[in-house]
mmCIF file of C-alpha atoms in Angstrom:
data_model
loop_
_atom_site.group_PDB
_atom_site.id
_atom_site.type_symbol
_atom_site.label_atom_id
_atom_site.label_comp_id
_atom_site.label_asym_id
_atom_site.label_seq_id
_atom_site.Cartn_x
_atom_site.Cartn_y
_atom_site.Cartn_z
ATOM 1 C CA MET A 72 35.993 82.759 9.900
ATOM 2 C CA ALA A 73 33.799 80.564 7.739
ATOM 3 C CA PRO A 74 32.749 77.190 9.130
ATOM 4 C CA THR A 75 35.069 74.320 8.200
ATOM 5 C CA THR A 76 33.877 71.273 6.291
ATOM 6 C CA ARG A 77 35.394 68.822 8.761
ATOM 7 C CA GLY A 78 34.277 69.992 12.195
ATOM 8 C CA ILE A 79 33.040 72.898 14.223
ATOM 9 C CA ASN A 80 33.826 76.431 13.238
ATOM 10 C CA LYS A 81 37.329 77.078 14.448
ATOM 11 C CA SER A 82 36.502 80.441 16.008
ATOM 12 C CA LEU A 83 33.770 78.678 18.182
ATOM 13 C CA SER A 84 35.820 75.510 18.832
ATOM 14 C CA PRO A 85 36.115 74.984 22.652
ATOM 15 C CA SER A 86 38.672 72.954 24.403
ATOM 16 C CA ALA A 87 38.102 69.197 24.995
ATOM 17 C CA LYS A 88 37.266 69.861 28.660
ATOM 18 C CA THR A 89 34.776 72.610 27.762
ATOM 19 C CA ARG A 90 33.177 70.366 25.126
ATOM 20 C CA ALA A 91 32.779 67.564 27.597
ATOM 21 C CA THR A 92 31.217 69.878 30.130
ATOM 22 C CA ILE A 93 28.733 71.292 27.541
ATOM 23 C CA ALA A 94 27.968 67.830 26.198
ATOM 24 C CA HIS A 95 27.153 66.656 29.771
ATOM 25 C CA ARG A 96 24.692 69.488 30.226
ATOM 26 C CA LEU A 97 23.196 68.878 26.829
ATOM 27 C CA SER A 98 22.750 65.119 27.451
ATOM 28 C CA ALA A 99 20.652 65.924 30.490
ATOM 29 C CA VAL A 100 17.939 67.504 28.206
ATOM 30 C CA THR A 101 17.968 65.110 25.208
ATOM 31 C CA GLY A 102 14.880 63.292 26.423
ATOM 32 C CA ALA A 103 12.910 66.544 26.603
ATOM 33 C CA MET A 104 14.217 67.500 23.153
ATOM 34 C CA THR A 105 12.966 64.281 21.680
ATOM 35 C CA THR A 106 9.560 64.718 23.291
ATOM 36 C CA ALA A 107 9.338 68.304 21.968
ATOM 37 C CA THR A 108 10.480 67.132 18.533
ATOM 38 C CA ILE A 109 7.746 64.485 18.212
ATOM 39 C CA ALA A 110 5.110 66.954 19.495
ATOM 40 C CA GLU A 111 6.229 69.448 16.910
ATOM 41 C CA MET A 112 6.072 66.816 14.136
ATOM 42 C CA GLU A 113 2.470 66.033 15.112
ATOM 43 C CA SER A 114 1.572 69.733 15.058
ATOM 44 C CA ARG A 115 3.435 70.718 11.863
ATOM 45 C CA HIS A 116 2.810 67.730 9.571
ATOM 46 C CA PRO A 117 -0.688 66.322 9.123
ATOM 47 C CA TRP A 118 0.588 63.234 7.390
ATOM 48 C CA PHE A 119 2.654 62.359 10.438
ATOM 49 C CA GLN A 120 -0.569 62.198 12.513
ATOM 50 C CA ARG A 121 -1.946 59.593 10.087
ATOM 51 C CA LEU A 122 0.898 57.174 10.560
ATOM 52 C CA ASP A 123 0.298 54.069 12.533
ATOM 53 C CA ALA A 124 1.904 53.525 16.072
ATOM 54 C CA GLU A 125 4.605 51.330 14.656
ATOM 55 C CA HIS A 126 5.906 53.850 12.133
ATOM 56 C CA ARG A 127 5.653 56.682 14.630
ATOM 57 C CA SER A 128 7.689 54.712 17.102
ATOM 58 C CA TRP A 129 10.423 54.154 14.420
ATOM 59 C CA ILE A 130 10.531 57.906 13.722
ATOM 60 C CA THR A 131 10.825 58.508 17.423
ATOM 61 C CA LEU A 132 13.795 56.169 17.575
ATOM 62 C CA VAL A 133 15.433 57.987 14.583
ATOM 63 C CA ALA A 134 14.893 61.386 16.217
ATOM 64 C CA GLN A 135 16.328 60.114 19.538
ATOM 65 C CA ALA A 136 19.327 58.612 17.730
ATOM 66 C CA GLY A 137 19.933 61.835 15.844
ATOM 67 C CA ILE A 138 19.887 63.999 19.001
ATOM 68 C CA ASP A 139 21.974 61.437 20.959
ATOM 69 C CA GLY A 140 24.385 61.283 17.994
ATOM 70 C CA PHE A 141 24.755 65.046 18.077
ATOM 71 C CA VAL A 142 25.702 65.032 21.741
ATOM 72 C CA LYS A 143 28.245 62.208 21.221
ATOM 73 C CA TRP A 144 29.853 63.961 18.145
ATOM 74 C CA PHE A 145 29.915 67.351 19.966
ATOM 75 C CA ALA A 146 31.727 65.798 22.922
ATOM 76 C CA ASP A 147 34.426 64.413 20.607
ATOM 77 C CA PRO A 148 34.208 65.849 17.086
ATOM 78 C CA GLY A 149 37.293 64.222 15.631
ATOM 79 C CA PRO A 150 39.087 65.415 12.465
ATOM 80 C CA ALA A 151 36.791 63.599 10.000
ATOM 81 C CA GLY A 152 33.586 65.429 10.904
ATOM 82 C CA PRO A 153 30.348 63.868 12.246
ATOM 83 C CA SER A 154 29.346 60.300 11.326
ATOM 84 C CA THR A 155 25.546 60.108 11.047
ATOM 85 C CA SER A 156 25.176 56.665 9.649
ATOM 86 C CA ASP A 157 23.809 55.336 12.893
ATOM 87 C CA VAL A 158 21.052 57.883 12.981
ATOM 88 C CA PHE A 159 18.885 55.907 10.602
ATOM 89 C CA GLY A 160 20.351 52.552 11.547
ATOM 90 C CA SER A 161 17.712 52.214 14.351
ATOM 91 C CA ALA A 162 14.837 52.070 11.840
ATOM 92 C CA PRO A 163 14.078 49.181 9.471
ATOM 93 C CA ARG A 164 14.315 49.462 5.689
ATOM 94 C CA GLU A 165 10.547 49.500 5.382
ATOM 95 C CA LEU A 166 10.511 53.096 6.813
ATOM 96 C CA ALA A 167 12.114 54.306 3.597
ATOM 97 C CA ARG A 168 9.233 52.785 1.638
ATOM 98 C CA LYS A 169 6.595 54.215 3.996
ATOM 99 C CA ILE A 170 7.995 57.762 4.186
ATOM 100 C CA SER A 171 9.252 59.680 1.155
ATOM 101 C CA LEU A 172 12.509 61.562 0.888
ATOM 102 C CA PHE A 173 10.595 64.808 0.959
ATOM 103 C CA GLN A 174 8.829 63.794 4.190
ATOM 104 C CA THR A 175 12.133 62.644 5.697
ATOM 105 C CA VAL A 176 13.652 66.078 4.954
ATOM 106 C CA GLU A 177 10.599 67.672 6.638
ATOM 107 C CA LEU A 178 11.260 65.595 9.660
ATOM 108 C CA VAL A 179 14.960 66.393 9.768
ATOM 109 C CA ARG A 180 14.187 70.106 9.402
ATOM 110 C CA THR A 181 11.637 69.891 12.182
ATOM 111 C CA THR A 182 14.046 68.062 14.464
ATOM 112 C CA ILE A 183 16.816 70.667 13.879
ATOM 113 C CA ASP A 184 14.390 73.577 14.462
ATOM 114 C CA VAL A 185 13.325 72.057 17.760
ATOM 115 C CA VAL A 186 16.877 71.351 18.906
ATOM 116 C CA GLU A 187 17.924 74.898 17.984
ATOM 117 C CA SER A 188 14.889 76.284 19.901
ATOM 118 C CA GLN A 189 15.653 74.029 22.956
ATOM 119 C CA ILE A 190 19.318 75.145 22.981
ATOM 120 C CA GLU A 191 18.107 78.781 23.273
ATOM 121 C CA GLU A 192 15.584 77.948 25.926
ATOM 122 C CA VAL A 193 17.358 75.507 28.259
ATOM 123 C CA MET A 194 21.148 75.873 27.758
ATOM 124 C CA PRO A 195 23.287 78.514 29.391
ATOM 125 C CA LYS A 196 23.968 81.632 27.290
ATOM 126 C CA GLY A 197 27.622 80.850 27.030
ATOM 127 C CA ASP A 198 26.905 77.407 25.501
ATOM 128 C CA ARG A 199 24.462 78.589 22.839
ATOM 129 C CA PRO A 200 26.697 80.059 20.046
ATOM 130 C CA ILE A 201 28.939 77.000 20.203
ATOM 131 C CA LEU A 202 26.076 74.530 20.071
ATOM 132 C CA GLN A 203 24.232 76.523 17.275
ATOM 133 C CA ALA A 204 27.280 76.399 15.120
ATOM 134 C CA ALA A 205 27.772 72.718 15.789
ATOM 135 C CA ILE A 206 24.131 71.824 14.974
ATOM 136 C CA VAL A 207 24.439 73.397 11.515
ATOM 137 C CA GLN A 208 27.471 71.211 10.720
ATOM 138 C CA TYR A 209 25.798 68.077 12.096
ATOM 139 C CA SER A 210 22.372 68.675 10.405
ATOM 140 C CA ARG A 211 24.057 68.973 6.976
ATOM 141 C CA GLU A 212 25.631 65.516 7.491
ATOM 142 C CA VAL A 213 22.288 64.090 8.526
ATOM 143 C CA ALA A 214 20.656 65.458 5.352
ATOM 144 C CA PHE A 215 23.482 63.919 3.203
ATOM 145 C CA THR A 216 23.026 60.536 4.958
ATOM 146 C CA ALA A 217 19.250 60.596 4.324
ATOM 147 C CA ALA A 218 19.837 61.348 0.613
ATOM 148 C CA GLU A 219 22.303 58.461 0.325
ATOM 149 C CA ILE A 220 19.849 56.069 1.981
ATOM 150 C CA TYR A 221 17.048 56.939 -0.373
ATOM 151 C CA ALA A 222 19.345 56.812 -3.405
ATOM 152 C CA ARG A 223 20.428 53.289 -2.534
ATOM 153 C CA ALA A 224 16.916 52.214 -1.826
ATOM 154 C CA ALA A 225 15.867 53.647 -5.281
ATOM 155 C CA GLU A 226 18.553 51.606 -6.942
ATOM 156 C CA MET A 227 17.626 48.430 -5.223
ATOM 157 C CA ARG A 228 13.909 48.989 -5.902
ATOM 158 C CA GLY A 229 14.616 49.595 -9.588
ATOM 159 C CA ALA A 230 16.645 46.415 -9.912
ATOM 160 C CA TRP A 231 13.984 44.453 -8.135
ATOM 161 C CA ASP A 232 11.135 45.974 -10.200
ATOM 162 C CA ALA A 233 13.025 45.000 -13.442
ATOM 163 C CA ARG A 234 13.314 41.442 -12.114
ATOM 164 C CA LEU A 235 9.574 41.291 -11.304
ATOM 165 C CA GLU A 236 8.588 42.670 -14.691
ATOM 166 C CA ALA A 237 10.708 39.941 -16.456
ATOM 167 C CA LEU A 238 9.059 37.235 -14.316
ATOM 168 C CA VAL A 239 5.541 38.499 -15.103
ATOM 169 C CA VAL A 240 6.091 38.845 -18.824
ATOM 170 C CA ASP A 241 7.749 35.308 -18.869
ATOM 171 C CA ALA A 242 4.796 33.806 -17.051
ATOM 172 C CA VAL A 243 2.212 35.474 -19.451
ATOM 173 C CA LEU A 244 4.134 34.204 -22.429
ATOM 174 C CA ARG A 245 4.180 30.694 -20.995
ATOM 175 C CA GLY A 246 0.507 30.855 -20.109
ATOM 176 C CA GLU A 247 1.225 30.363 -16.398
ATOM 177 C CA THR A 248 -0.973 33.134 -14.975
ATOM 178 C CA ASP A 249 -1.642 32.110 -11.404
ATOM 179 C CA GLU A 250 -2.046 34.125 -8.175
ATOM 180 C CA THR A 251 1.753 34.620 -7.982
ATOM 181 C CA VAL A 252 1.731 36.511 -11.288
ATOM 182 C CA LEU A 253 -1.227 38.643 -10.138
ATOM 183 C CA SER A 254 0.585 39.464 -6.931
ATOM 184 C CA ARG A 255 3.747 40.425 -8.697
ATOM 185 C CA ALA A 256 1.829 42.591 -11.132
ATOM 186 C CA SER A 257 0.092 44.297 -8.237
ATOM 187 C CA THR A 258 3.433 44.921 -6.520
ATOM 188 C CA LEU A 259 4.605 46.679 -9.727
ATOM 189 C CA GLY A 260 1.454 48.786 -9.721
ATOM 190 C CA TRP A 261 -0.083 47.054 -12.820
ATOM 191 C CA ARG A 262 -3.725 47.291 -11.827
ATOM 192 C CA SER A 263 -5.270 48.113 -15.211
ATOM 193 C CA THR A 264 -8.210 45.918 -16.173
ATOM 194 C CA ALA A 265 -8.183 46.844 -19.866
ATOM 195 C CA ALA A 266 -8.054 43.992 -22.428
ATOM 196 C CA VAL A 267 -4.729 43.303 -24.099
ATOM 197 C CA VAL A 268 -4.217 41.440 -27.360
ATOM 198 C CA VAL A 269 -0.806 39.822 -28.010
ATOM 199 C CA ALA A 270 0.189 38.580 -31.476
ATOM 200 C CA VAL A 271 3.115 36.112 -31.619
ATOM 201 C CA GLY A 272 4.755 34.877 -34.814
ATOM 202 C CA PRO A 273 7.901 35.057 -36.889
ATOM 203 C CA ALA A 274 8.915 38.406 -38.397
ATOM 204 C CA PRO A 275 8.149 38.589 -42.083
ATOM 205 C CA GLU A 276 10.987 38.194 -44.475
ATOM 206 C CA THR A 277 11.744 41.204 -46.591
ATOM 207 C CA GLU A 278 13.801 41.419 -49.782
ATOM 208 C CA GLU A 279 16.988 43.243 -49.464
ATOM 209 C CA THR A 280 17.025 46.608 -51.089
ATOM 210 C CA GLN A 281 19.198 46.509 -54.210
ATOM 211 C CA ALA A 282 21.021 49.567 -55.322
ATOM 212 C CA VAL A 283 20.301 50.640 -58.909
ATOM 213 C CA GLU A 284 23.086 52.250 -60.889
ATOM 214 C CA THR A 285 22.001 54.869 -63.324
#
């Protein structure tokens, strides 16, 4: 039977009691899973190694929230499928500006790979098929949530950039070019030092074209 879109594959869906038992065993190893995930990120992604301690700590919190969220959802899936909005809620908005969507996808993929590997290594054989099916469902929702966060951030950034552009142009036209204008231009990425000439004046009047009958 194909996986459902609202929960765990029905053919692998255990009873509530069994889910609770498996979730209890899984929760005992979430700390080790998070540690293994961060170690794998450092090994697999050179750009992750170059992050400062603060940003690395935020990513650790996100990874931990994702793994804990998986355990919580697995214990009680519910009819609506997993809710992953809290996974990225532990990190500030600045993280989306520091790390690209592509890099976020890489981190999500790495986390899922490690969790799948850990399930095979530390969980009882009887638990593995159920957990592997569940992590596929959960990881898809995490990916969708990440895409939504970056889409909203892009919309907000676009609106803010348009506002900054208007303020800079208005200040230039008024001759009010102070440090604030330079700072705003730098924020927009306007770093060119080339000279610019601006001509201001009324548009020339043109005679209306008259139709000539022949």
